[in-house]
PDB file of C-alpha atoms and ligand atoms in Angstrom:
ATOM      1  CA  MET A  23       0.000   0.000   0.000  1.00  0.00           C
ATOM      2  CA  TYR A  24       2.924   2.362   0.752  1.00  0.00           C
ATOM      3  CA  SER A  25       5.248   0.870  -1.866  1.00  0.00           C
ATOM      4  CA  GLY A  26       7.230   3.609  -3.574  1.00  0.00           C
ATOM      5  CA  GLN A  27       5.921   6.300  -1.222  1.00  0.00           C
ATOM      6  CA  SER A  28       8.212   8.896   0.328  1.00  0.00           C
ATOM      7  CA  ILE A  29       8.236   8.771   4.132  1.00  0.00           C
ATOM      8  CA  ALA A  30      10.043  11.091   6.575  1.00  0.00           C
ATOM      9  CA  ILE A  31      10.365  10.394  10.307  1.00  0.00           C
ATOM     10  CA  THR A  32      11.962  12.512  13.056  1.00  0.00           C
ATOM     11  CA  GLY A  33      13.687  11.189  16.165  1.00  0.00           C
ATOM     12  CA  ALA A  34      14.054   7.836  14.405  1.00  0.00           C
ATOM     13  CA  GLY A  35      17.561   6.852  15.495  1.00  0.00           C
ATOM     14  CA  GLY A  36      15.938   4.172  17.655  1.00  0.00           C
ATOM     15  CA  GLY A  37      12.755   3.197  19.475  1.00  0.00           C
ATOM     16  CA  ILE A  38       9.308   3.832  18.025  1.00  0.00           C
ATOM     17  CA  GLY A  39      10.567   5.991  15.134  1.00  0.00           C
ATOM     18  CA  ARG A  40      12.946   3.280  13.976  1.00  0.00           C
ATOM     19  CA  ALA A  41      10.233   0.612  14.244  1.00  0.00           C
ATOM     20  CA  ILE A  42       7.863   2.715  12.124  1.00  0.00           C
ATOM     21  CA  ALA A  43      10.650   3.259   9.573  1.00  0.00           C
ATOM     22  CA  GLU A  44      11.340  -0.481   9.394  1.00  0.00           C
ATOM     23  CA  LYS A  45       7.682  -1.267   8.831  1.00  0.00           C
ATOM     24  CA  PHE A  46       7.415   1.222   5.968  1.00  0.00           C
ATOM     25  CA  ILE A  47      10.635  -0.130   4.417  1.00  0.00           C
ATOM     26  CA  ALA A  48       9.281  -3.702   4.653  1.00  0.00           C
ATOM     27  CA  GLY A  49       6.279  -2.471   2.645  1.00  0.00           C
ATOM     28  CA  GLY A  50       8.502  -1.081  -0.099  1.00  0.00           C
ATOM     29  CA  ALA A  51       8.443   2.599   0.869  1.00  0.00           C
ATOM     30  CA  ASN A  52      11.436   4.939   0.543  1.00  0.00           C
ATOM     31  CA  VAL A  53      12.223   6.250   4.000  1.00  0.00           C
ATOM     32  CA  ALA A  54      14.215   9.224   5.282  1.00  0.00           C
ATOM     33  CA  ILE A  55      14.955   9.237   8.999  1.00  0.00           C
ATOM     34  CA  SER A  56      16.416  11.999  11.137  1.00  0.00           C
ATOM     35  CA  ASP A  57      17.600  12.421  14.689  1.00  0.00           C
ATOM     36  CA  ILE A  58      19.528  14.935  16.779  1.00  0.00           C
ATOM     37  CA  ASP A  59      22.061  12.141  17.407  1.00  0.00           C
ATOM     38  CA  THR A  60      24.149  12.002  14.213  1.00  0.00           C
ATOM     39  CA  ASP A  61      26.071   8.792  14.972  1.00  0.00           C
ATOM     40  CA  LEU A  62      22.901   6.955  15.941  1.00  0.00           C
ATOM     41  CA  VAL A  63      20.883   8.048  12.913  1.00  0.00           C
ATOM     42  CA  GLU A  64      23.688   7.201  10.488  1.00  0.00           C
ATOM     43  CA  LYS A  65      24.120   3.747  12.017  1.00  0.00           C
ATOM     44  CA  THR A  66      20.376   3.093  11.993  1.00  0.00           C
ATOM     45  CA  ALA A  67      19.938   4.346   8.431  1.00  0.00           C
ATOM     46  CA  THR A  68      22.637   1.952   7.233  1.00  0.00           C
ATOM     47  CA  GLU A  69      21.155  -0.965   9.186  1.00  0.00           C
ATOM     48  CA  ILE A  70      17.579  -0.560   7.956  1.00  0.00           C
ATOM     49  CA  GLY A  71      18.113   0.835   4.447  1.00  0.00           C
ATOM     50  CA  ALA A  72      16.905   4.407   4.960  1.00  0.00           C
ATOM     51  CA  VAL A  73      18.566   7.728   4.183  1.00  0.00           C
ATOM     52  CA  GLY A  74      19.677   9.439   7.381  1.00  0.00           C
ATOM     53  CA  PHE A  75      19.840  13.114   8.330  1.00  0.00           C
ATOM     54  CA  THR A  76      20.852  15.023  11.409  1.00  0.00           C
ATOM     55  CA  CYS A  77      17.963  17.237  12.491  1.00  0.00           C
ATOM     56  CA  ASP A  78      17.265  19.018  15.755  1.00  0.00           C
ATOM     57  CA  VAL A  79      13.488  19.416  15.570  1.00  0.00           C
ATOM     58  CA  THR A  80      13.534  22.511  17.783  1.00  0.00           C
ATOM     59  CA  ASN A  81      15.131  24.391  14.864  1.00  0.00           C
ATOM     60  CA  GLU A  82      12.682  25.341  12.086  1.00  0.00           C
ATOM     61  CA  GLN A  83      15.416  25.652   9.467  1.00  0.00           C
ATOM     62  CA  ALA A  84      16.711  22.172  10.371  1.00  0.00           C
ATOM     63  CA  ILE A  85      13.226  20.730   9.799  1.00  0.00           C
ATOM     64  CA  LYS A  86      12.991  22.508   6.443  1.00  0.00           C
ATOM     65  CA  ASP A  87      16.410  21.123   5.499  1.00  0.00           C
ATOM     66  CA  PHE A  88      15.360  17.606   6.529  1.00  0.00           C
ATOM     67  CA  ILE A  89      12.186  17.820   4.447  1.00  0.00           C
ATOM     68  CA  GLN A  90      14.126  19.147   1.478  1.00  0.00           C
ATOM     69  CA  GLY A  91      16.771  16.422   1.821  1.00  0.00           C
ATOM     70  CA  ALA A  92      14.113  13.707   2.124  1.00  0.00           C
ATOM     71  CA  GLU A  93      12.297  15.034  -0.974  1.00  0.00           C
ATOM     72  CA  THR A  94      15.522  15.220  -2.989  1.00  0.00           C
ATOM     73  CA  ALA A  95      16.262  11.590  -2.051  1.00  0.00           C
ATOM     74  CA  ASN A  96      12.778  10.078  -2.287  1.00  0.00           C
ATOM     75  CA  GLY A  97      10.409  12.536  -3.967  1.00  0.00           C
ATOM     76  CA  PRO A  98       7.572  14.622  -2.473  1.00  0.00           C
ATOM     77  CA  ILE A  99       6.772  13.424   1.036  1.00  0.00           C
ATOM     78  CA  ASP A 100       3.627  11.304   1.316  1.00  0.00           C
ATOM     79  CA  VAL A 101       3.840  10.582   5.054  1.00  0.00           C
ATOM     80  CA  PHE A 102       5.567  12.671   7.724  1.00  0.00           C
ATOM     81  CA  VAL A 103       5.950  11.191  11.200  1.00  0.00           C
ATOM     82  CA  SER A 104       6.653  13.715  13.956  1.00  0.00           C
ATOM     83  CA  ASN A 105       8.115  11.331  16.503  1.00  0.00           C
ATOM     84  CA  ALA A 106      11.043  12.956  18.361  1.00  0.00           C
ATOM     85  CA  GLY A 107      10.393  13.206  22.079  1.00  0.00           C
ATOM     86  CA  VAL A 108      12.005  13.761  25.454  1.00  0.00           C
ATOM     87  CA  GLY A 109      10.940  13.378  29.056  1.00  0.00           C
ATOM     88  CA  PHE A 110      11.931  15.476  32.049  1.00  0.00           C
ATOM     89  CA  PRO A 111      10.713  14.482  35.484  1.00  0.00           C
ATOM     90  CA  ASP A 112       9.747  17.165  37.966  1.00  0.00           C
ATOM     91  CA  GLN A 113      12.474  17.754  40.522  1.00  0.00           C
ATOM     92  CA  PRO A 114      12.672  14.710  42.820  1.00  0.00           C
ATOM     93  CA  GLY A 115      10.758  15.307  46.001  1.00  0.00           C
ATOM     94  CA  GLY A 116       9.496  18.595  44.620  1.00  0.00           C
ATOM     95  CA  HIS A 117       6.092  19.814  43.556  1.00  0.00           C
ATOM     96  CA  ALA A 118       4.107  19.885  40.296  1.00  0.00           C
ATOM     97  CA  ALA A 119       5.731  23.102  39.052  1.00  0.00           C
ATOM     98  CA  GLY A 120       9.203  21.978  40.103  1.00  0.00           C
ATOM     99  CA  GLY A 121      10.623  21.262  36.617  1.00  0.00           C
ATOM    100  CA  SER A 122      13.067  23.856  35.277  1.00  0.00           C
ATOM    101  CA  ASN A 123      11.919  26.487  32.789  1.00  0.00           C
ATOM    102  CA  GLU A 124      14.415  25.012  30.345  1.00  0.00           C
ATOM    103  CA  SER A 125      12.836  21.547  30.545  1.00  0.00           C
ATOM    104  CA  TRP A 126       9.376  23.047  29.932  1.00  0.00           C
ATOM    105  CA  GLU A 127      10.640  25.090  26.974  1.00  0.00           C
ATOM    106  CA  ILE A 128      12.487  22.180  25.318  1.00  0.00           C
ATOM    107  CA  SER A 129       9.457  19.914  25.779  1.00  0.00           C
ATOM    108  CA  TRP A 130       7.206  22.548  24.155  1.00  0.00           C
ATOM    109  CA  GLN A 131       9.616  22.933  21.244  1.00  0.00           C
ATOM    110  CA  ILE A 132      10.071  19.211  20.640  1.00  0.00           C
ATOM    111  CA  HIS A 133       6.510  18.004  21.244  1.00  0.00           C
ATOM    112  CA  VAL A 134       4.584  20.891  19.705  1.00  0.00           C
ATOM    113  CA  MET A 135       6.560  23.405  17.650  1.00  0.00           C
ATOM    114  CA  SER A 136       8.376  20.689  15.676  1.00  0.00           C
ATOM    115  CA  SER A 137       4.996  19.567  14.269  1.00  0.00           C
ATOM    116  CA  VAL A 138       4.037  23.182  13.584  1.00  0.00           C
ATOM    117  CA  TYR A 139       7.312  23.703  11.697  1.00  0.00           C
ATOM    118  CA  ALA A 140       6.932  20.490   9.687  1.00  0.00           C
ATOM    119  CA  SER A 141       3.306  21.085   8.773  1.00  0.00           C
ATOM    120  CA  ARG A 142       4.110  24.703   7.846  1.00  0.00           C
ATOM    121  CA  ALA A 143       6.633  23.361   5.332  1.00  0.00           C
ATOM    122  CA  LEU A 144       4.435  20.527   4.032  1.00  0.00           C
ATOM    123  CA  LEU A 145       0.869  21.847   3.975  1.00  0.00           C
ATOM    124  CA  PRO A 146       1.086  24.136   0.919  1.00  0.00           C
ATOM    125  CA  GLY A 147       2.265  21.223  -1.271  1.00  0.00           C
ATOM    126  CA  TRP A 148      -0.189  18.751   0.257  1.00  0.00           C
ATOM    127  CA  ILE A 149      -3.111  21.135  -0.207  1.00  0.00           C
ATOM    128  CA  ARG A 150      -2.116  21.574  -3.876  1.00  0.00           C
ATOM    129  CA  ARG A 151      -1.847  17.806  -4.350  1.00  0.00           C
ATOM    130  CA  GLY A 152      -5.015  17.107  -2.376  1.00  0.00           C
ATOM    131  CA  GLN A 153      -3.272  14.516  -0.207  1.00  0.00           C
ATOM    132  CA  GLY A 154      -0.737  13.982   2.567  1.00  0.00           C
ATOM    133  CA  ARG A 155      -0.486  12.094   5.825  1.00  0.00           C
ATOM    134  CA  PHE A 156       0.793  13.624   9.079  1.00  0.00           C
ATOM    135  CA  VAL A 157       1.456  11.346  12.035  1.00  0.00           C
ATOM    136  CA  ILE A 158       2.104  12.775  15.496  1.00  0.00           C
ATOM    137  CA  VAL A 159       3.591  10.439  18.088  1.00  0.00           C
ATOM    138  CA  ALA A 160       2.038  11.950  21.208  1.00  0.00           C
ATOM    139  CA  SER A 161       1.397   9.734  24.240  1.00  0.00           C
ATOM    140  CA  ALA A 162      -1.317   8.426  26.542  1.00  0.00           C
ATOM    141  CA  ALA A 163       0.030  11.275  28.697  1.00  0.00           C
ATOM    142  CA  GLY A 164      -1.529  13.625  26.133  1.00  0.00           C
ATOM    143  CA  LEU A 165      -4.968  12.195  26.899  1.00  0.00           C
ATOM    144  CA  LEU A 166      -4.539  11.423  30.591  1.00  0.00           C
ATOM    145  CA  THR A 167      -1.645  12.365  32.915  1.00  0.00           C
ATOM    146  CA  GLN A 168       2.049  11.468  33.157  1.00  0.00           C
ATOM    147  CA  LEU A 169       2.684  11.298  36.858  1.00  0.00           C
ATOM    148  CA  PHE A 170       5.761  13.203  38.018  1.00  0.00           C
ATOM    149  CA  SER A 171       6.261  15.156  34.793  1.00  0.00           C
ATOM    150  CA  GLY A 172       4.228  18.330  34.343  1.00  0.00           C
ATOM    151  CA  SER A 173       6.175  19.338  31.235  1.00  0.00           C
ATOM    152  CA  TYR A 174       5.564  15.975  29.537  1.00  0.00           C
ATOM    153  CA  THR A 175       1.866  15.925  30.444  1.00  0.00           C
ATOM    154  CA  ALA A 176       1.121  19.480  29.342  1.00  0.00           C
ATOM    155  CA  THR A 177       3.109  19.432  26.103  1.00  0.00           C
ATOM    156  CA  LYS A 178       1.795  16.013  25.052  1.00  0.00           C
ATOM    157  CA  HIS A 179      -1.742  17.343  25.620  1.00  0.00           C
ATOM    158  CA  ALA A 180      -0.805  20.208  23.313  1.00  0.00           C
ATOM    159  CA  ALA A 181       0.566  17.704  20.769  1.00  0.00           C
ATOM    160  CA  VAL A 182      -2.784  15.884  20.750  1.00  0.00           C
ATOM    161  CA  ALA A 183      -4.624  19.213  20.434  1.00  0.00           C
ATOM    162  CA  PHE A 184      -2.499  20.265  17.465  1.00  0.00           C
ATOM    163  CA  ALA A 185      -3.078  16.886  15.786  1.00  0.00           C
ATOM    164  CA  GLU A 186      -6.852  17.314  16.224  1.00  0.00           C
ATOM    165  CA  TYR A 187      -6.641  20.863  14.916  1.00  0.00           C
ATOM    166  CA  LEU A 188      -4.701  19.776  11.807  1.00  0.00           C
ATOM    167  CA  ALA A 189      -7.192  16.986  11.132  1.00  0.00           C
ATOM    168  CA  ILE A 190     -10.192  19.285  11.456  1.00  0.00           C
ATOM    169  CA  MET A 191      -8.788  22.239   9.534  1.00  0.00           C
ATOM    170  CA  HIS A 192      -7.506  20.182   6.587  1.00  0.00           C
ATOM    171  CA  LYS A 193      -9.911  17.262   6.267  1.00  0.00           C
ATOM    172  CA  ASP A 194     -11.448  18.930   3.238  1.00  0.00           C
ATOM    173  CA  ASP A 195      -7.993  19.281   1.688  1.00  0.00           C
ATOM    174  CA  GLY A 196      -7.505  15.506   1.724  1.00  0.00           C
ATOM    175  CA  LEU A 197      -5.072  15.505   4.670  1.00  0.00           C
ATOM    176  CA  LYS A 198      -5.037  12.391   6.868  1.00  0.00           C
ATOM    177  CA  VAL A 199      -3.832  12.812  10.442  1.00  0.00           C
ATOM    178  CA  HIS A 200      -3.036  10.094  12.974  1.00  0.00           C
ATOM    179  CA  CYS A 201      -2.187  10.655  16.615  1.00  0.00           C
ATOM    180  CA  ILE A 202      -0.361   7.820  18.390  1.00  0.00           C
ATOM    181  CA  CYS A 203      -0.960   7.675  22.136  1.00  0.00           C
ATOM    182  CA  PRO A 204       0.868   4.706  23.641  1.00  0.00           C
ATOM    183  CA  GLN A 205       1.379   3.934  27.284  1.00  0.00           C
ATOM    184  CA  TYR A 206       4.605   2.065  28.192  1.00  0.00           C
ATOM    185  CA  VAL A 207       6.870   0.976  25.312  1.00  0.00           C
ATOM    186  CA  LYS A 208      10.284  -0.689  25.664  1.00  0.00           C
ATOM    187  CA  THR A 209      12.647   1.998  24.306  1.00  0.00           C
ATOM    188  CA  ASN A 210      15.461   4.184  25.601  1.00  0.00           C
ATOM    189  CA  MET A 211      12.841   6.487  27.098  1.00  0.00           C
ATOM    190  CA  THR A 212      11.690   3.812  29.535  1.00  0.00           C
ATOM    191  CA  LYS A 213      15.112   2.235  30.097  1.00  0.00           C
ATOM    192  CA  GLY A 214      15.622   1.402  33.745  1.00  0.00           C
ATOM    193  CA  MET A 215      11.883   1.482  34.461  1.00  0.00           C
ATOM    194  CA  GLN A 216      10.369  -1.612  36.032  1.00  0.00           C
ATOM    195  CA  VAL A 217       8.878  -3.504  33.070  1.00  0.00           C
ATOM    196  CA  ILE A 218       5.220  -4.569  33.230  1.00  0.00           C
ATOM    197  CA  LYS A 219       5.179  -7.995  31.615  1.00  0.00           C
ATOM    198  CA  ASP A 220       1.473  -8.570  31.146  1.00  0.00           C
ATOM    199  CA  GLY A 221      -1.964  -7.103  31.649  1.00  0.00           C
ATOM    200  CA  PRO A 222      -3.515  -4.049  30.022  1.00  0.00           C
ATOM    201  CA  ASN A 223      -0.663  -1.709  30.996  1.00  0.00           C
ATOM    202  CA  ILE A 224       2.055  -3.961  29.574  1.00  0.00           C
ATOM    203  CA  HIS A 225       5.291  -2.547  28.165  1.00  0.00           C
ATOM    204  CA  LEU A 226       4.845  -3.073  24.420  1.00  0.00           C
ATOM    205  CA  GLU A 227       7.617  -3.496  21.874  1.00  0.00           C
ATOM    206  CA  ALA A 228       8.189  -0.525  19.554  1.00  0.00           C
ATOM    207  CA  SER A 229       7.155  -2.772  16.647  1.00  0.00           C
ATOM    208  CA  ASP A 230       3.710  -3.234  18.287  1.00  0.00           C
ATOM    209  CA  VAL A 231       3.220   0.540  18.111  1.00  0.00           C
ATOM    210  CA  ALA A 232       4.215   0.523  14.429  1.00  0.00           C
ATOM    211  CA  ASP A 233       1.684  -2.272  13.803  1.00  0.00           C
ATOM    212  CA  SER A 234      -1.050  -0.221  15.510  1.00  0.00           C
ATOM    213  CA  LEU A 235      -0.237   2.771  13.312  1.00  0.00           C
ATOM    214  CA  PHE A 236      -0.558   0.668  10.152  1.00  0.00           C
ATOM    215  CA  THR A 237      -3.934  -0.686  11.303  1.00  0.00           C
ATOM    216  CA  ALA A 238      -5.141   2.858  12.010  1.00  0.00           C
ATOM    217  CA  MET A 239      -3.923   4.095   8.617  1.00  0.00           C
ATOM    218  CA  ALA A 240      -5.723   1.228   6.860  1.00  0.00           C
ATOM    219  CA  ASP A 241      -8.926   1.954   8.818  1.00  0.00           C
ATOM    220  CA  ASP A 242      -8.566   5.723   8.469  1.00  0.00           C
ATOM    221  CA  LYS A 243      -8.604   6.235  12.248  1.00  0.00           C
ATOM    222  CA  PHE A 244      -7.241   9.400  13.864  1.00  0.00           C
ATOM    223  CA  LEU A 245      -6.441   8.000  17.301  1.00  0.00           C
ATOM    224  CA  VAL A 246      -3.905   5.181  17.516  1.00  0.00           C
ATOM    225  CA  LEU A 247      -4.265   3.396  20.841  1.00  0.00           C
ATOM    226  CA  SER A 248      -1.678   0.642  20.913  1.00  0.00           C
ATOM    227  CA  HIS A 249      -2.781   0.037  24.521  1.00  0.00           C
ATOM    228  CA  PRO A 250      -6.581  -0.367  24.121  1.00  0.00           C
ATOM    229  CA  VAL A 251      -7.060   0.177  27.877  1.00  0.00           C
ATOM    230  CA  ILE A 252      -6.349   3.879  27.324  1.00  0.00           C
ATOM    231  CA  ALA A 253      -9.804   4.160  25.731  1.00  0.00           C
ATOM    232  CA  ASP A 254     -11.322   2.841  28.996  1.00  0.00           C
ATOM    233  CA  TYR A 255      -9.339   5.341  31.072  1.00  0.00           C
ATOM    234  CA  GLN A 256     -10.495   8.102  28.730  1.00  0.00           C
ATOM    235  CA  GLN A 257     -14.100   7.046  29.295  1.00  0.00           C
ATOM    236  CA  VAL A 258     -13.634   7.326  33.064  1.00  0.00           C
ATOM    237  CA  LYS A 259     -12.147  10.792  32.634  1.00  0.00           C
ATOM    238  CA  LEU A 260     -14.899  11.966  30.282  1.00  0.00           C
ATOM    239  CA  ALA A 261     -17.653  10.536  32.454  1.00  0.00           C
ATOM    240  CA  ASP A 262     -16.471  12.011  35.762  1.00  0.00           C
ATOM    241  CA  ILE A 263     -13.364  14.193  35.947  1.00  0.00           C
ATOM    242  CA  ASP A 264     -13.433  14.264  39.768  1.00  0.00           C
ATOM    243  CA  GLN A 265     -13.433  10.477  39.899  1.00  0.00           C
ATOM    244  CA  TYR A 266     -10.559  10.442  37.404  1.00  0.00           C
ATOM    245  CA  ILE A 267      -8.486  12.853  39.511  1.00  0.00           C
ATOM    246  CA  ALA A 268      -9.172  10.788  42.620  1.00  0.00           C
ATOM    247  CA  LYS A 269      -8.094   7.574  40.834  1.00  0.00           C
ATOM    248  CA  MET A 270      -4.929   9.164  39.454  1.00  0.00           C
ATOM    249  CA  ALA A 271      -4.037  10.553  42.888  1.00  0.00           C
ATOM    250  CA  HIS A 272      -4.441   7.031  44.263  1.00  0.00           C
ATOM    251  CA  ILE A 273      -2.108   5.674  41.555  1.00  0.00           C
ATOM    252  CA  LYS A 274       0.406   8.395  42.449  1.00  0.00           C
ATOM    253  CA  GLN A 275       0.380   7.099  46.025  1.00  0.00           C
ATOM    254  CA  LYS A 276       1.099   3.583  44.699  1.00  0.00           C
ATOM    255  CA  VAL A 277       4.065   4.897  42.692  1.00  0.00           C
ATOM    256  CA  ASP A 278       5.299   6.763  45.770  1.00  0.00           C
ATOM    257  CA  THR A 279       5.309   3.481  47.634  1.00  0.00           C
ATOM    258  CA  GLY A 280       7.027   1.601  44.759  1.00  0.00           C
ATOM    259  CA  HIS A 281       4.073  -0.584  43.799  1.00  0.00           C
ATOM    260  CA  ILE A 282       4.010   0.506  40.125  1.00  0.00           C
ATOM    261  CA  PRO A 283       6.608   2.124  37.838  1.00  0.00           C
ATOM    262  CA  GLY A 284       7.087   5.861  37.815  1.00  0.00           C
ATOM    263  CA  PHE A 285       8.468   8.275  35.266  1.00  0.00           C
ATOM    264  CA  LYS A 286      12.024   7.901  34.020  1.00  0.00           C
ATOM    265  CA  GLU A 287      14.126  10.511  32.264  1.00  0.00           C
ATOM    266  CA  THR A 288      15.595   9.611  28.833  1.00  0.00           C
TER     267      THR A 288
HETATM  268  N1  LIG B 329       8.554   4.756  25.228  1.00  0.00           N
HETATM  269  C1  LIG B 329       7.335   5.036  25.714  1.00  0.00           C
HETATM  270  O1  LIG B 329       6.884   4.406  26.668  1.00  0.00           O
HETATM  271  C2  LIG B 329       6.505   6.109  25.049  1.00  0.00           C
HETATM  272  C3  LIG B 329       5.146   6.185  25.409  1.00  0.00           C
HETATM  273  C4  LIG B 329       4.372   7.171  24.830  1.00  0.00           C
HETATM  274  C5  LIG B 329       4.897   8.023  23.897  1.00  0.00           C
HETATM  275  N2  LIG B 329       6.204   7.941  23.566  1.00  0.00           N
HETATM  276  C6  LIG B 329       6.731   8.887  22.580  1.00  0.00           C
HETATM  277  O2  LIG B 329       7.273   8.183  21.487  1.00  0.00           O
HETATM  278  C7  LIG B 329       8.220   9.009  20.818  1.00  0.00           C
HETATM  279  C8  LIG B 329       9.477   8.216  20.546  1.00  0.00           C
HETATM  280  O3  LIG B 329      10.101   7.903  21.791  1.00  0.00           O
HETATM  281  P1  LIG B 329      10.769   6.482  22.100  1.00  0.00           P
HETATM  282  O4  LIG B 329       9.982   5.853  23.162  1.00  0.00           O
HETATM  283  O5  LIG B 329      10.997   5.734  20.838  1.00  0.00           O
HETATM  284  O6  LIG B 329      12.136   6.931  22.790  1.00  0.00           O
HETATM  285  P2  LIG B 329      13.604   7.107  22.201  1.00  0.00           P
HETATM  286  O7  LIG B 329      14.335   7.843  23.243  1.00  0.00           O
HETATM  287  O8  LIG B 329      14.119   5.808  21.728  1.00  0.00           O
HETATM  288  O9  LIG B 329      13.401   8.020  20.888  1.00  0.00           O
HETATM  289  C9  LIG B 329      13.317   9.416  20.914  1.00  0.00           C
HETATM  290  C10 LIG B 329      14.311   9.959  19.899  1.00  0.00           C
HETATM  291  O10 LIG B 329      14.148  11.386  19.802  1.00  0.00           O
HETATM  292  C11 LIG B 329      15.439  11.926  19.611  1.00  0.00           C
HETATM  293  N3  LIG B 329      15.452  13.358  19.959  1.00  0.00           N
HETATM  294  C12 LIG B 329      15.480  13.928  21.198  1.00  0.00           C
HETATM  295  N4  LIG B 329      15.539  15.265  21.087  1.00  0.00           N
HETATM  296  C13 LIG B 329      15.516  15.549  19.765  1.00  0.00           C
HETATM  297  C14 LIG B 329      15.547  16.758  19.022  1.00  0.00           C
HETATM  298  N5  LIG B 329      15.606  17.957  19.621  1.00  0.00           N
HETATM  299  N6  LIG B 329      15.524  16.684  17.666  1.00  0.00           N
HETATM  300  C15 LIG B 329      15.495  15.474  17.057  1.00  0.00           C
HETATM  301  N7  LIG B 329      15.475  14.304  17.697  1.00  0.00           N
HETATM  302  C16 LIG B 329      15.482  14.332  19.048  1.00  0.00           C
HETATM  303  C17 LIG B 329      16.360  11.087  20.489  1.00  0.00           C
HETATM  304  O11 LIG B 329      17.736  11.204  20.103  1.00  0.00           O
HETATM  305  C18 LIG B 329      15.770   9.699  20.301  1.00  0.00           C
HETATM  306  O12 LIG B 329      16.451   8.967  19.282  1.00  0.00           O
HETATM  307  C19 LIG B 329       8.441  10.226  21.721  1.00  0.00           C
HETATM  308  O13 LIG B 329       7.712  11.338  21.218  1.00  0.00           O
HETATM  309  C20 LIG B 329       7.871   9.772  23.049  1.00  0.00           C
HETATM  310  O14 LIG B 329       7.437  10.854  23.844  1.00  0.00           O
HETATM  311  C21 LIG B 329       7.030   6.986  24.118  1.00  0.00           C
END
């Protein structure tokens, strides 16, 4: 289905971005990957058969250069995956506003502005062609709450909001938008975290998230919930926000006492 298409993915030196790249390549697509980590992205590109670029997604010109490089290599981009992400915990033992201003600003740039920059570069061409697919790798934290990281929670909510906004504003232009909202996935981001081996909150493999994206693209679904239980949690939140807050506060207590995994910095 994606054979011969031109795909560009940010933050794809490893983890979920790499898994998505591999799945597209297996389907015959031509893939450009980028990452802020030059050595990692070059190694990964060679291993999987992609073209690799260094790109810091907080820099609008770097995103433009990545898009231009990807289009020179593979032709006009059909699918752009905005995947790069970082996590900063609040200061240990501190309060909800305890994260540094710098960590909030970087999170905003990486999780939100990078998608604004990429869509600013891509939308004029996609609107002309009447097609294009924009994928935002947000998080279940963008629908619910990431305990112990205010910057991650707030900026992932903004990532989901921007994905919804793109989908609504450009549906009539033929744009398809998908928003991936996983819970725990075994990648560098969760390295060192206690792994949940089974049950609804299981740590998935990155390839499971890629599979969920492909199912959602085939079914034309906006929301990609690789952990289906997130839909149940969303229902609780929508039905009764006070009950949701009470439940989340209870889970926070369990994390405090070491009964379930907490947030881990990349
Ligand atoms: N692992 C999880 O449990 C999980 C759950 C929900 C959502 N996510 C999201 O999935 C996405 C991919 O994360 P992952 O789990 O594969 O972790 P990861 O750490 O393997 O991948 C993130 C990549 O982003 C790159 N990156 C960081 N800052 C960058 C910048 N300024 N410019 C370009 N690249 C940059 C890193 O070098 C890294 O290769 C992130 O947006 C993350 O928030 C992860």
